[in-house]
Coordinates of C-alpha atoms in Angstrom, one line a residue:
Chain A
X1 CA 0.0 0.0 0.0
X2 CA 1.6 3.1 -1.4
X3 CA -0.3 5.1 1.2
X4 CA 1.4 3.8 4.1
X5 CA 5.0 4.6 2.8
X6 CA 3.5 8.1 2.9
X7 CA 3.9 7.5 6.6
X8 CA 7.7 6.3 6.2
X9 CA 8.5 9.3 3.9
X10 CA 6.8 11.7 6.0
X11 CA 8.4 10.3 8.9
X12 CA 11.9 9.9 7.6
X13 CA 11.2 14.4 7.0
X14 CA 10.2 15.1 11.0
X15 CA 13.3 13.0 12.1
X16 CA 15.8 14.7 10.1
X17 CA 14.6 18.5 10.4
X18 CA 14.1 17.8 14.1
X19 CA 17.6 16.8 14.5
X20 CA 18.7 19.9 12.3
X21 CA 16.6 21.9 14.8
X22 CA 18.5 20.2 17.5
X23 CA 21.7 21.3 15.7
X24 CA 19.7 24.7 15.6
X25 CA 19.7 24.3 19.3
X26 CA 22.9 23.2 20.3
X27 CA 24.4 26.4 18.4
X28 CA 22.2 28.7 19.5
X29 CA 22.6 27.7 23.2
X30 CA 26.7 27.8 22.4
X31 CA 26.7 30.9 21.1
X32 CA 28.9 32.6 24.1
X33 CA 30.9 29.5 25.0
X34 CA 34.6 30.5 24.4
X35 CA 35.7 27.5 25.8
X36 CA 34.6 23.4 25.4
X37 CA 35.6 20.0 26.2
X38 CA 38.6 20.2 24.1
X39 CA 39.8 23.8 25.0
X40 CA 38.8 24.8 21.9
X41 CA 35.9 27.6 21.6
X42 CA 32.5 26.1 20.8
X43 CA 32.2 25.4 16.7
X44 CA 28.9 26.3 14.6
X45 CA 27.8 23.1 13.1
X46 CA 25.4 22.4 10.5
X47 CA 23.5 19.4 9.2
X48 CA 23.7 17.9 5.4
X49 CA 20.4 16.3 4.1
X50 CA 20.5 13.6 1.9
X51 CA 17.7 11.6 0.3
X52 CA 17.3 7.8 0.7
X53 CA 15.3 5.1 -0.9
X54 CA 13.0 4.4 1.9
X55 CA 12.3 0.5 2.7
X56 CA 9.1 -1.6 0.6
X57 CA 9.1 1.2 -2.1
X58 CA 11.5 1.5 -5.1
X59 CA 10.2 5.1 -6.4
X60 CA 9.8 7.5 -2.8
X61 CA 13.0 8.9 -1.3
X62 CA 13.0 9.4 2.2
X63 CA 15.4 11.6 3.9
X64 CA 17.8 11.2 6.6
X65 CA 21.1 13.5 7.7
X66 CA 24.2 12.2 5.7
X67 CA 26.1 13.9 8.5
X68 CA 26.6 17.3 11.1
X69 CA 29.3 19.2 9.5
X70 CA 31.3 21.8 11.6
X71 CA 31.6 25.5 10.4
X72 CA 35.0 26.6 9.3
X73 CA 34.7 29.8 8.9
X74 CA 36.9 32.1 11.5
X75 CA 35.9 33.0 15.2
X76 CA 34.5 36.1 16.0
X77 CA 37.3 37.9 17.5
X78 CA 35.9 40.3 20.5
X79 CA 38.6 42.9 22.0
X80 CA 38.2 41.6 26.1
X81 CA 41.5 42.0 28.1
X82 CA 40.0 41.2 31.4
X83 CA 38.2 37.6 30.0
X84 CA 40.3 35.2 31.3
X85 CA 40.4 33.5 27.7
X86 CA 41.9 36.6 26.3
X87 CA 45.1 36.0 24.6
X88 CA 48.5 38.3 24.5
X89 CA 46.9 41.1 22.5
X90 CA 43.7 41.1 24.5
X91 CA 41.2 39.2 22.4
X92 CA 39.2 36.7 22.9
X93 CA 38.0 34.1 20.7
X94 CA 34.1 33.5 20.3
X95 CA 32.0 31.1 18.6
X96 CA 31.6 31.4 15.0
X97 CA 27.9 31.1 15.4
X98 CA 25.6 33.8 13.4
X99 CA 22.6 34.0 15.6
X100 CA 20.3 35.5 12.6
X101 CA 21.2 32.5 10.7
X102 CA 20.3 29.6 13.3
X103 CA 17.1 31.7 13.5
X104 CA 16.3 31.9 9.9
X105 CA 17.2 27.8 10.1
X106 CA 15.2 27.2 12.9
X107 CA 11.9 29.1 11.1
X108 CA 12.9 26.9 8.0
X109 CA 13.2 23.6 10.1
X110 CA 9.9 24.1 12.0
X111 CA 8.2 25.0 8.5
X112 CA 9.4 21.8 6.9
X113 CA 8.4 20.0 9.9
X114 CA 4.5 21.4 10.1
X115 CA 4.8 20.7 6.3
X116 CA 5.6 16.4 6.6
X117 CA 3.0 16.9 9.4
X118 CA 0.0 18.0 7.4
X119 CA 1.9 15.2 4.9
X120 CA 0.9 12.5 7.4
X121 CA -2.6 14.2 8.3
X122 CA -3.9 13.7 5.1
X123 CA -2.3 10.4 4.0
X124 CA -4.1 9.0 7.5
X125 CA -7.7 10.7 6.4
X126 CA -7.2 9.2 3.0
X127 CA -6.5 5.9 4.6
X128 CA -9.4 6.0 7.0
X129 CA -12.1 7.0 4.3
X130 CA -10.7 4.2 2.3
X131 CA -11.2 1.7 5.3
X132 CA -15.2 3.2 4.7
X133 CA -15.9 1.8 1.2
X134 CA -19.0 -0.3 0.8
X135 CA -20.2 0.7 4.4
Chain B
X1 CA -22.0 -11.6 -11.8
X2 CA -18.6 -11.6 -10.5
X3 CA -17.3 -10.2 -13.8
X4 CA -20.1 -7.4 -13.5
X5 CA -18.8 -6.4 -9.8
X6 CA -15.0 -6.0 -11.2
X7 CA -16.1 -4.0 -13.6
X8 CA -18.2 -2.0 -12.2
X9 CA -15.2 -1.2 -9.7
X10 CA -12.2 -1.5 -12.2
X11 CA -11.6 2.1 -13.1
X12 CA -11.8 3.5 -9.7
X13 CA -9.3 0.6 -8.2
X14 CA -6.9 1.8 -10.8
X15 CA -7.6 5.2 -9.9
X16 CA -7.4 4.9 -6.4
X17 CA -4.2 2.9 -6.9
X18 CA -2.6 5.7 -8.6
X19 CA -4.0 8.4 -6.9
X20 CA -2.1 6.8 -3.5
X21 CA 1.3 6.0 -5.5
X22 CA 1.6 9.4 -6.9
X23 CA 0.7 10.7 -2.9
X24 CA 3.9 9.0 -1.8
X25 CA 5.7 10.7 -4.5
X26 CA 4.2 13.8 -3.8
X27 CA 5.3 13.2 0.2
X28 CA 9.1 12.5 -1.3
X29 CA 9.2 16.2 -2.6
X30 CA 7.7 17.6 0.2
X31 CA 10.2 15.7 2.6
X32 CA 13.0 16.4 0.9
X33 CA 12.7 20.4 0.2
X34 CA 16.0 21.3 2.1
X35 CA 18.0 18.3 0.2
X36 CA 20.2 19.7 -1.9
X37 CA 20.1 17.9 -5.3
X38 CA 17.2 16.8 -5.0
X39 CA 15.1 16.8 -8.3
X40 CA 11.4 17.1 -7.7
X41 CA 9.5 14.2 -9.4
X42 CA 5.8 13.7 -10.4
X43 CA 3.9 11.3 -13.0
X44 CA 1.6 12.4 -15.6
X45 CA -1.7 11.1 -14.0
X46 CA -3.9 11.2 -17.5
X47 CA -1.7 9.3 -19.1
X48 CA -0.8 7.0 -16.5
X49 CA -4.6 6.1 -15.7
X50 CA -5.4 5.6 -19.7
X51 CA -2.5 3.2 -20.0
X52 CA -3.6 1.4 -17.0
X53 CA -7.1 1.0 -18.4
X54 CA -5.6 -0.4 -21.4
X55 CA -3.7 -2.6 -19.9
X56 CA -0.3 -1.3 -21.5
X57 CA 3.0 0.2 -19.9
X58 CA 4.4 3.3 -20.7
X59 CA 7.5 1.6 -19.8
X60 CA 9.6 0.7 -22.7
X61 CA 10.8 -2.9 -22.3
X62 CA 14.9 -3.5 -22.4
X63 CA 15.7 -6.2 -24.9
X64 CA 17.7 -9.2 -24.1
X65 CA 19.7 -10.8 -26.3
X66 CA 21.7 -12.9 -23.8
X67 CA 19.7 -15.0 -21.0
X68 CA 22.5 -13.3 -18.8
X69 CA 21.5 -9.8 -19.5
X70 CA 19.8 -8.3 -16.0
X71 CA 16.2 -6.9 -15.7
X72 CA 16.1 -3.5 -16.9
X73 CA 15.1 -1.1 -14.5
X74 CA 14.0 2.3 -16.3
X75 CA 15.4 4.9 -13.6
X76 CA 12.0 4.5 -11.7
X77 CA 8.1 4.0 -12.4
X78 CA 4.9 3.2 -10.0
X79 CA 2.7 1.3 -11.3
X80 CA 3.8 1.1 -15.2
X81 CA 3.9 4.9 -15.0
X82 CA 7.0 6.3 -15.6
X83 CA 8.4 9.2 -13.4
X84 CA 9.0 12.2 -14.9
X85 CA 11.1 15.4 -13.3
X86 CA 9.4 18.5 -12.6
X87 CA 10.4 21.5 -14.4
X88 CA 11.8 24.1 -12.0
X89 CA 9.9 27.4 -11.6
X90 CA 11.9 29.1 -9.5
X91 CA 15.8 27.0 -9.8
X92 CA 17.8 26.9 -6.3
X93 CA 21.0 27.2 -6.0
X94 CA 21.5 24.1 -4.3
X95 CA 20.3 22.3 -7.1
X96 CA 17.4 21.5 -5.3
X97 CA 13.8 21.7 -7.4
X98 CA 11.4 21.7 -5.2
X99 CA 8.8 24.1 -5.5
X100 CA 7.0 24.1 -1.7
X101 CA 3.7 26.1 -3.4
X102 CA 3.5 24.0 -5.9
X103 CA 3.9 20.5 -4.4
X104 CA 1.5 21.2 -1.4
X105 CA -1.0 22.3 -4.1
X106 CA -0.7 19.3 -5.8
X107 CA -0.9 17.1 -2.9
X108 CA -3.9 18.5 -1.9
X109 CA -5.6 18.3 -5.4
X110 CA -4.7 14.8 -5.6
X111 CA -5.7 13.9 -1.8
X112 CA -9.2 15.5 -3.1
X113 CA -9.3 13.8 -5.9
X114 CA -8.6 10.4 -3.9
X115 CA -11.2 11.0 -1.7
X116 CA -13.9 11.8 -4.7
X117 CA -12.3 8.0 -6.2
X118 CA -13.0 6.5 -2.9
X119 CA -16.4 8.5 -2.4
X120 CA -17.5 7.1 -6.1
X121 CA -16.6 3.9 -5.7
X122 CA -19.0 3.7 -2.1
X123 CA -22.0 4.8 -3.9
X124 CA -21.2 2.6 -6.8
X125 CA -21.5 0.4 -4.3
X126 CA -24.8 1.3 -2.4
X127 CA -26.6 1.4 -5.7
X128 CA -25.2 -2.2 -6.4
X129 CA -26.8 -3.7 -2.8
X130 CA -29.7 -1.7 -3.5
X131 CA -30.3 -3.7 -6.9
X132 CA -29.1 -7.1 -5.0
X133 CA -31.2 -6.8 -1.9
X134 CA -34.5 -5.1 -3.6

């Protein structure tokens, strides 16, 4: 029944933009941590969606998270001598994390996610009027 | 009598059928909006539902000349209907075609559409008890 891979598809779509919202999350929350486990200031990371044949159906593609990705790009350097991270010249190293970008994600995220839920909505009222023939 | 009742129920099991295989397609694009790469794919319903009521394919069959040759698989069909890609409106840059607006419009249409298959097919139905039972 094609309708009930609906359910698989749609499923496979609220797993992987909740975990990019929990990536969303994680960065968000980290966004002043100048220091981590590995001594290292906290690194932006992102998600990389890819699609996947999903299992009993040759033609849908699911979607799942190929893998979370750290952001290169250089830390935010903030002139702080009296931070006890600062360095020789005074400045300390912040996360590269741009807040107005995890936003914009997150709005995108929780879009995509209402989106795969109105998916599954439907797909189930489809199914139930179909249990409903000949009564 | 048998006969009769398939018939009488043949065109809107076909419809029905395809109606819920192009929904799962339909669910694919939607899922996979933020994938990059991802090429948006639909069927041509029409055409799909004509072949299916002539009991052809629109698949073209891959000739084997050695009994070693492998099944041909024709990058994707649901039920006999090929997949085609949909043309992008608006092109991405992350080579992703997947036009949000224009999926969830279709998935609606055809989740109407279903249930106006599966709302035929009841009455079709009720008339054929009413006939049996008098």
């Amino acid at each position: 029944m094609s309708l009930f891979n609906v359910f698989n598809v749609a499923g496979s779509g609220m797993a992987a933009q909740s975990q990019r919202l929990n990536v969303v999350a994680s960065n968000l929350a980290n966004a002043d941590s100048t220091t981590s486990a590995n001594g290292q200031p906290y690194k932006a990371k992102q998600v990389v969606f890819s699609a996947t044949p999903v299992a009993g159906s040759g033609s849908s593609q699911g979607v799942k998270v190929a893998s979370v990705v750290e952001d290169n790009s250089p830390m935010k350097m903030v002139y702080d001598p009296k931070h006890p991270m600062a360095d020789a010249q005074g400045y300390v190293a912040m996360p590269n994390v741009n807040v107005v970008d995890e936003m914009v994600n997150m709005i995108s995220a929780s879009r995509a996610y209402q989106n795969n839920v109105d998916v599954m909505n439907t797909s189930k009222t489809l199914l139930l009027k179909t249990l409903t023939i000949g009564q | 009598m048998v006969n009769k009742l398939d018939d009488l129920t043949r065109f809107h099991q076909a419809a029905l059928s395809l109606r819920a295989a192009r929904q799962e397609v339909l669910a694919s694009n939607i899922a996979n909006a933020d994938t990059p790469n991802y090429k948006a794919r639909d069927i041509n319903f029409a055409s799909a539902l004509q072949n299916a009521m002539a009991g052809t394919s629109t698949e073209l069959p891959v000739v084997k000349t050695s009994p070693q040759h492998l099944e041909g698989n024709a990058g994707g069909s649901i039920l006999g209907a090929q997949m085609m890609y949909r043309k992008p409106i608006q092109p991405s840059a992350d080579g992703n075609t997947v036009d949000m607006d224009v999926e969830r419009a279709q998935f609606t249409d055809n989740a109407l559409r279903y249930e106006a298959s599966v709302r035929f097919v009841s009455e079709q139905m009720k008339s054929m008890m009413t006939a049996i039972q008098g």
